[in-house]
Coordinates of C-alpha atoms and ligand atoms in Angstrom, one line a residue:
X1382 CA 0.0 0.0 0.0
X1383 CA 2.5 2.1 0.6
X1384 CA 4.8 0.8 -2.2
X1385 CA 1.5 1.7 -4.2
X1386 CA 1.1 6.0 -2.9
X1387 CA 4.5 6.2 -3.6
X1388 CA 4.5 5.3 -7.2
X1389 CA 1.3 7.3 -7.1
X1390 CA 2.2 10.8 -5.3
X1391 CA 5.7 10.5 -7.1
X1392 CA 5.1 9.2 -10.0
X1393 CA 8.9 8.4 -9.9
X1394 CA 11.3 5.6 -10.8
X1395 CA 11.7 2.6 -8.9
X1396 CA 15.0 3.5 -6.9
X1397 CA 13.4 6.8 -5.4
X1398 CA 10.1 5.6 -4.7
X1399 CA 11.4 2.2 -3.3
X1400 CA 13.6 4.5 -1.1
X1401 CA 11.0 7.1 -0.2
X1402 CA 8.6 3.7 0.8
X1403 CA 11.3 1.9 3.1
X1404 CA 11.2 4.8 4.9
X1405 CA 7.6 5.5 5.8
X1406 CA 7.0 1.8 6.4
X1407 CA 10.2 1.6 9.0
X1408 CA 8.2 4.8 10.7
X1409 CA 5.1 3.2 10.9
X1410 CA 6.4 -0.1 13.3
X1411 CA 6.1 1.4 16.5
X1412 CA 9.5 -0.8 17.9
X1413 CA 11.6 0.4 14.9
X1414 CA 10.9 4.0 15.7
X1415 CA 11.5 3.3 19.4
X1416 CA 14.8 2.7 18.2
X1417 CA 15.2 5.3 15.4
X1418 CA 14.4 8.2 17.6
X1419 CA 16.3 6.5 20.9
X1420 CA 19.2 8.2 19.8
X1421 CA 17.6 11.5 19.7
X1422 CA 16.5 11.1 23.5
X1423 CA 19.6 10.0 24.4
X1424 CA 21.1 13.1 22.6
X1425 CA 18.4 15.5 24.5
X1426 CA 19.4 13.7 27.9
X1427 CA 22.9 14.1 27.8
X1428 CA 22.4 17.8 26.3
X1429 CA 20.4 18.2 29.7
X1430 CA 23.0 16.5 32.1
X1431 CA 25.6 19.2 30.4
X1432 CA 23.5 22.0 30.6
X1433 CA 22.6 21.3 34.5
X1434 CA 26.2 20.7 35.5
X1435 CA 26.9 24.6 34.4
X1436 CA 24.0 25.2 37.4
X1437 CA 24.4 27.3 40.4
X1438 CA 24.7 25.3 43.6
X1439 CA 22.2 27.0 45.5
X1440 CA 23.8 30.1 48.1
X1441 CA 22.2 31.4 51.5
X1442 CA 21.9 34.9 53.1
X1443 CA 24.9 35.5 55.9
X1444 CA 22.0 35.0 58.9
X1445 CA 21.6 30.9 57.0
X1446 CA 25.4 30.2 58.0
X1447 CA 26.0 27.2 60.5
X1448 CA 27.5 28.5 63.9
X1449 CA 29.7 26.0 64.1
X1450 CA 31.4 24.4 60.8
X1451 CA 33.3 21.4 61.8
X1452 CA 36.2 20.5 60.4
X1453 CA 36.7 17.1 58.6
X1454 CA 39.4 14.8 57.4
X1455 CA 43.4 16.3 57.9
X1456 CA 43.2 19.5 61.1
X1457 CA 46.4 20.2 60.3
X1458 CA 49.1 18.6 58.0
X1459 CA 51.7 18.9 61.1
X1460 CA 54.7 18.2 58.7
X1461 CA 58.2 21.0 59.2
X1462 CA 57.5 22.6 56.1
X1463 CA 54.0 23.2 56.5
X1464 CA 54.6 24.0 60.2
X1465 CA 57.5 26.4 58.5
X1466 CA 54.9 28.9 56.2
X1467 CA 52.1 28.8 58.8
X1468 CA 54.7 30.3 61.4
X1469 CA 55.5 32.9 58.7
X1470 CA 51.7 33.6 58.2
X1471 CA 51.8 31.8 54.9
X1472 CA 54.1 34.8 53.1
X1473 CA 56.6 32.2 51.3
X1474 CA 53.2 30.2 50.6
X1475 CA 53.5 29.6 46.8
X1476 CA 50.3 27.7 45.0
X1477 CA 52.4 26.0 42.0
X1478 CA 50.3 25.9 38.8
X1479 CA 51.4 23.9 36.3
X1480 CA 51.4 20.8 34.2
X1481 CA 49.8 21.0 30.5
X1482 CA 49.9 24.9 30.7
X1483 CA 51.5 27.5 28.3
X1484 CA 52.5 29.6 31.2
X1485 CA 53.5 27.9 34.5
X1486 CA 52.1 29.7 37.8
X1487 CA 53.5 30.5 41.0
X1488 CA 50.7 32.4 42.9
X1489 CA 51.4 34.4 46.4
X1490 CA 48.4 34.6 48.8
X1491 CA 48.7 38.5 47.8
X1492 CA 48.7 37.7 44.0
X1493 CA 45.4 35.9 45.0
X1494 CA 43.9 38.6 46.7
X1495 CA 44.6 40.8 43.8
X1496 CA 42.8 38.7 41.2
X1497 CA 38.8 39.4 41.0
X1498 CA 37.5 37.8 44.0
X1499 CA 34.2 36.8 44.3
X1500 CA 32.0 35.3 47.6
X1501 CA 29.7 32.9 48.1
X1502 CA 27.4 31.5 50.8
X1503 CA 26.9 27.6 50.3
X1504 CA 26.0 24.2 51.8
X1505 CA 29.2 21.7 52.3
X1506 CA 27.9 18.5 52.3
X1507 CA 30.1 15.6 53.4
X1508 CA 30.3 12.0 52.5
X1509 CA 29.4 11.4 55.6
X1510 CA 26.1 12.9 56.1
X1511 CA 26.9 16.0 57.8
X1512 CA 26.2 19.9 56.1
X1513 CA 27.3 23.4 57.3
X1514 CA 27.0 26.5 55.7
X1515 CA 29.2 28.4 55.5
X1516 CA 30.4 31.8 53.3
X1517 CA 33.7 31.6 50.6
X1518 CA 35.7 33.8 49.2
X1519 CA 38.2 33.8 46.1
X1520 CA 39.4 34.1 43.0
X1521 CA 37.7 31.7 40.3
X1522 CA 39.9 28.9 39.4
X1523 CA 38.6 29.6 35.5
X1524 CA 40.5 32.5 35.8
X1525 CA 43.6 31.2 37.5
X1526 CA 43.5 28.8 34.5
X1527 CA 43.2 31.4 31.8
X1528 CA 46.3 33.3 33.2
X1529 CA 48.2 30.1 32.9
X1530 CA 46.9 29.2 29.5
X1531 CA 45.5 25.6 28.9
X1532 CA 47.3 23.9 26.4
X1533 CA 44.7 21.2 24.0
X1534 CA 45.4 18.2 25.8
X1535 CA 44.3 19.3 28.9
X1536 CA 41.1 17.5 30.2
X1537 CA 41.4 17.4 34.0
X1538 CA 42.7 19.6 36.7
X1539 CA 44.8 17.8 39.7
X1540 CA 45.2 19.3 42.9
X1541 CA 48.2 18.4 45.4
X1542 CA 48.0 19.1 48.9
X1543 CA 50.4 19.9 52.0
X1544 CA 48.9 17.1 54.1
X1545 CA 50.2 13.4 53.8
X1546 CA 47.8 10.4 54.1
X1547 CA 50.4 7.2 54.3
X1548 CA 53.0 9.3 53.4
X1549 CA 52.2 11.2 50.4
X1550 CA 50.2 14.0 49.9
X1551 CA 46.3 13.9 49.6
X1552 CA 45.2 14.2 46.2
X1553 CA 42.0 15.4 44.2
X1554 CA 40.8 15.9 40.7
X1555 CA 37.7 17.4 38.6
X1556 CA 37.4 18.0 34.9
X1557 CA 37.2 20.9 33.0
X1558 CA 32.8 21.6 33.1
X1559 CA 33.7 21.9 36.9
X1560 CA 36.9 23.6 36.8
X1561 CA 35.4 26.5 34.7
X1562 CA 31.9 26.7 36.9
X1563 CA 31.4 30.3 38.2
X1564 CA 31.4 29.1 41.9
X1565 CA 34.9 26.7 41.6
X1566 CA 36.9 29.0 43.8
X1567 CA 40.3 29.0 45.3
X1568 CA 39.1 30.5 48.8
X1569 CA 41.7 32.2 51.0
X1570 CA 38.8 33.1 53.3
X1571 CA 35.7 31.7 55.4
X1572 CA 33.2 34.0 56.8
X1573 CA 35.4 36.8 56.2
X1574 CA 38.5 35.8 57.5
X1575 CA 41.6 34.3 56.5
X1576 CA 41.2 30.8 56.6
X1577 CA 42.1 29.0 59.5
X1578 CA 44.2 25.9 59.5
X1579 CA 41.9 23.2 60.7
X1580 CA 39.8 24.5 56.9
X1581 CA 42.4 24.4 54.8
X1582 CA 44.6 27.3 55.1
X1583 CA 46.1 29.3 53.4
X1584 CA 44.1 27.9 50.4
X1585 CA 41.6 25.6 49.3
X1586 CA 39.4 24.5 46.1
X1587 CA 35.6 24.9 46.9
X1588 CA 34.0 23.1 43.8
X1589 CA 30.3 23.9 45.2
X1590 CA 28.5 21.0 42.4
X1591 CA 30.1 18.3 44.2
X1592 CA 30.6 16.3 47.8
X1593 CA 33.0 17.2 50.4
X1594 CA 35.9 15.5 49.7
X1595 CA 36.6 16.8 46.5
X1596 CA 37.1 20.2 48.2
X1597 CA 41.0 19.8 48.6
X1598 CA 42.3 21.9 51.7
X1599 CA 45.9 22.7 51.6
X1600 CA 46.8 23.3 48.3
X1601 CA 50.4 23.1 47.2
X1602 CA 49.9 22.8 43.5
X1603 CA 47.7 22.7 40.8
X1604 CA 48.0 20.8 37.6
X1605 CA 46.4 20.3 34.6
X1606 CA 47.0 17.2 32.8
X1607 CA 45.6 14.7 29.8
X1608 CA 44.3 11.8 32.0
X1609 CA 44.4 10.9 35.5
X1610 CA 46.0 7.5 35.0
X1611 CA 49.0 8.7 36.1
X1612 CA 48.4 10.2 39.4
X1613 CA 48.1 8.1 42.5
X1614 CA 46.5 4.7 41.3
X1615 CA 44.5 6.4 38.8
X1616 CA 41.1 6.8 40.0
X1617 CA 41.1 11.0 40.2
X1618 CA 41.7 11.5 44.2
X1619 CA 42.9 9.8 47.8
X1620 CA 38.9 8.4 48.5
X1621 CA 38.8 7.3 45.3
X1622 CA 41.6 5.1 45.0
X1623 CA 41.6 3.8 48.6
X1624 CA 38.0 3.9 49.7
X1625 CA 36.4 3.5 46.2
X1626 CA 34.2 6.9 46.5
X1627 CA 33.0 7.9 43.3
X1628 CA 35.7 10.5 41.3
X1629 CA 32.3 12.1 39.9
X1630 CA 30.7 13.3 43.1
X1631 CA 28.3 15.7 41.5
X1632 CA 25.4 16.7 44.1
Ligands
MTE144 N1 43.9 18.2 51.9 C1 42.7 17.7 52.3 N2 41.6 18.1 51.8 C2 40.4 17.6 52.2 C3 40.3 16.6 53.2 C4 41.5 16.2 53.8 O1 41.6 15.3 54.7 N3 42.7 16.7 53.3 N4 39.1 16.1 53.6 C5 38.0 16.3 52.7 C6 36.6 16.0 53.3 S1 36.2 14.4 53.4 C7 35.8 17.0 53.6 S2 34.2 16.7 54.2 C8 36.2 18.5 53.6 C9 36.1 19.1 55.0 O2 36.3 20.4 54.9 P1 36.3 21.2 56.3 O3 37.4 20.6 57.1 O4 36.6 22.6 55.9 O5 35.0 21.0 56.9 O6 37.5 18.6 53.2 C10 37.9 17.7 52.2 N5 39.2 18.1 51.7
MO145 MO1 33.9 14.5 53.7

C-alpha cells in the first residue's frame, strides 16, 4: 500500500520511490521507531546533564550560616615545612600551577587577593552525612586557569595538597565543566577571615557541584594534565583510589 502512494504521489522511478517507501513503512512499526528516535533522547538527555552541570549550587543569606562548621578529614598537615609557612603567616606560601599549561604559575596569597574575587554562601555536604553552611571567598579557578593558558590536551585539573595520608600527599581531581563553573573558587577566606588551619589554610578548592571531599584543603599545587591514569592509582583522588568513592561526586 505504501509501495502503491508512492508510485502514485511521485510518479517516480523505482529506486526513489522504493527508497521514499522503506522509509515510511520503518516509521510506521512502533519498535523500529523506538529505536530510530532512541538516539535523539539520548542526545536531548545528555544535552540536559551538560547543561545542569553549568547550574548554580544553591547560596544562602549571611544569617543561614551554620555556627559552628566542623572541620573534617586532615586538622592540620603537622609536617616542618607546612609548620614552617604557617609560622611565617603563609608569606613564602606559593600555589604552583602547572602541568599541560603554556605559562606555568607560582601564585602568592597576595597575587590571590589581587585577582577578581568573588563570595559565596553555600551548603558543604560531606560523605558522611553531615552539612554546614558556610560563606567563601576567592578568586575563580577559570580565571587562574586562563592566566596560565591551557594547552589542547588538557582534560582534567589535579590538585596536590600539603597534608600526607600514608606518606604522600592527599590528592583530588575534577574536569574541565567543573573547573570552569562560576562558583569553583580557590578561597583564601571563610566568613570573612583568612582561613584557619583546621579549613584548609592558606588555600583551598571549593567546587560547590560536588561532595566534600573533592574540596581539597591545603593546596600546594595545581596541575592540569591529559588523563588521570597517572596520578596516585589512577582513579582522580585519595577516596577514590583507597576507599572506592566515586571521582564524579556531583550533588
Ligand atoms: N587536603 C585535604 N583536603 C580535604 C580533606 C583532607 O583530609 N585533606 N578532607 C575532605 C573532606 S572528606 C571534607 S568533608 C572536607 C572538609 O572540609 P572542612 O574541614 O573545611 O569541613 O575537606 C575535604 N578536603
Ligand atoms: Mo567529607
Amino acid at each position: 500500500m505504501i509501495a502503491r502512494r508512492t508510485l502514485i504521489t511521485g510518479g517516480i522511478t523505482g529506486g526513489a520511490g522504493l527508497l521514499l517507501a522503506g522509509c515510511d513503512r520503518v516509521v510506521q512499526i512502533p519498535a523500529a521507531r523506538k529505536i530510530l528516535f532512541a538516539g535523539e533522547d539520548m542526545q536531548r538527555g545528555l544535552q540536559r546533564a551538560l547543561m545542569d552541570r553549568g547550574a548554580l549550587a544553591p547560596e544562602y543569606r549571611p544569617d543561614q550560616r551554620s555556627p559552628i562548621f566542623r572541620a573534617n578529614g586532615t586538622y592540620d598537615p603537622g609536617t616542618a615545612a607546612y609548620k614552617a609557612l604557617a609560622a611565617g603567616g603563609f608569606a613564602d606560601w606559593r600555589l604552583a600551577v602547572g602541568g599541560l599549561v603554556e605559562r606555568p604559575l607560582r601564585l602568592s596569597l597576595a597575587d590571590l587577593r589581587a585577582l577578581p574575587n568573588r563570595s559565596q554562601i553555600t551548603r558543604h555536604d560531606c560523605v558522611e552525612g553531615w552539612s554546614a553552611i558556610g560563606q567563601w571567598t576567592g578568586p575563580m579557578l577559570g580565571n587562574v586557569l586562563k592566566a596560565a593558558g591551557l594547552r589542547r590536551a588538557a582534560r582534567y585539573i589535579v590538585f596536590t595538597c600539603a597534608d600526607l595520608y600514608g606518606g604522600a600527599p592527599y590528592y583530588e581531581s575534577i574536569d574541565l565543566v567543573d573547573a570552569f563553573h562560576p562558583q569553583t573558587i580557590l578561597a583564601w577566606a571563610m566568613n570573612g577571615r583568612p582561613l584557619d588551619v583546621p579549613h584548609g589554610a592558606p588555600c583551598r578548592l571549593r567546587v560547590e557541584r560536588q561532595l566534600g571531599y573533592k574540596h581539597a584543603k591545603y593546596l600546594m599545587r595545581i596541575d592540569a594534565v591529559a588523563t588521570l591514569s597517572g596520578i596516585g592509582r589512577g582513579k582522580g583522588g585519595y577516596w577514590e583510589d583507597n576507599v572506592d568513592y566515586d571521582w564524579y561526586a556531583g550533588i
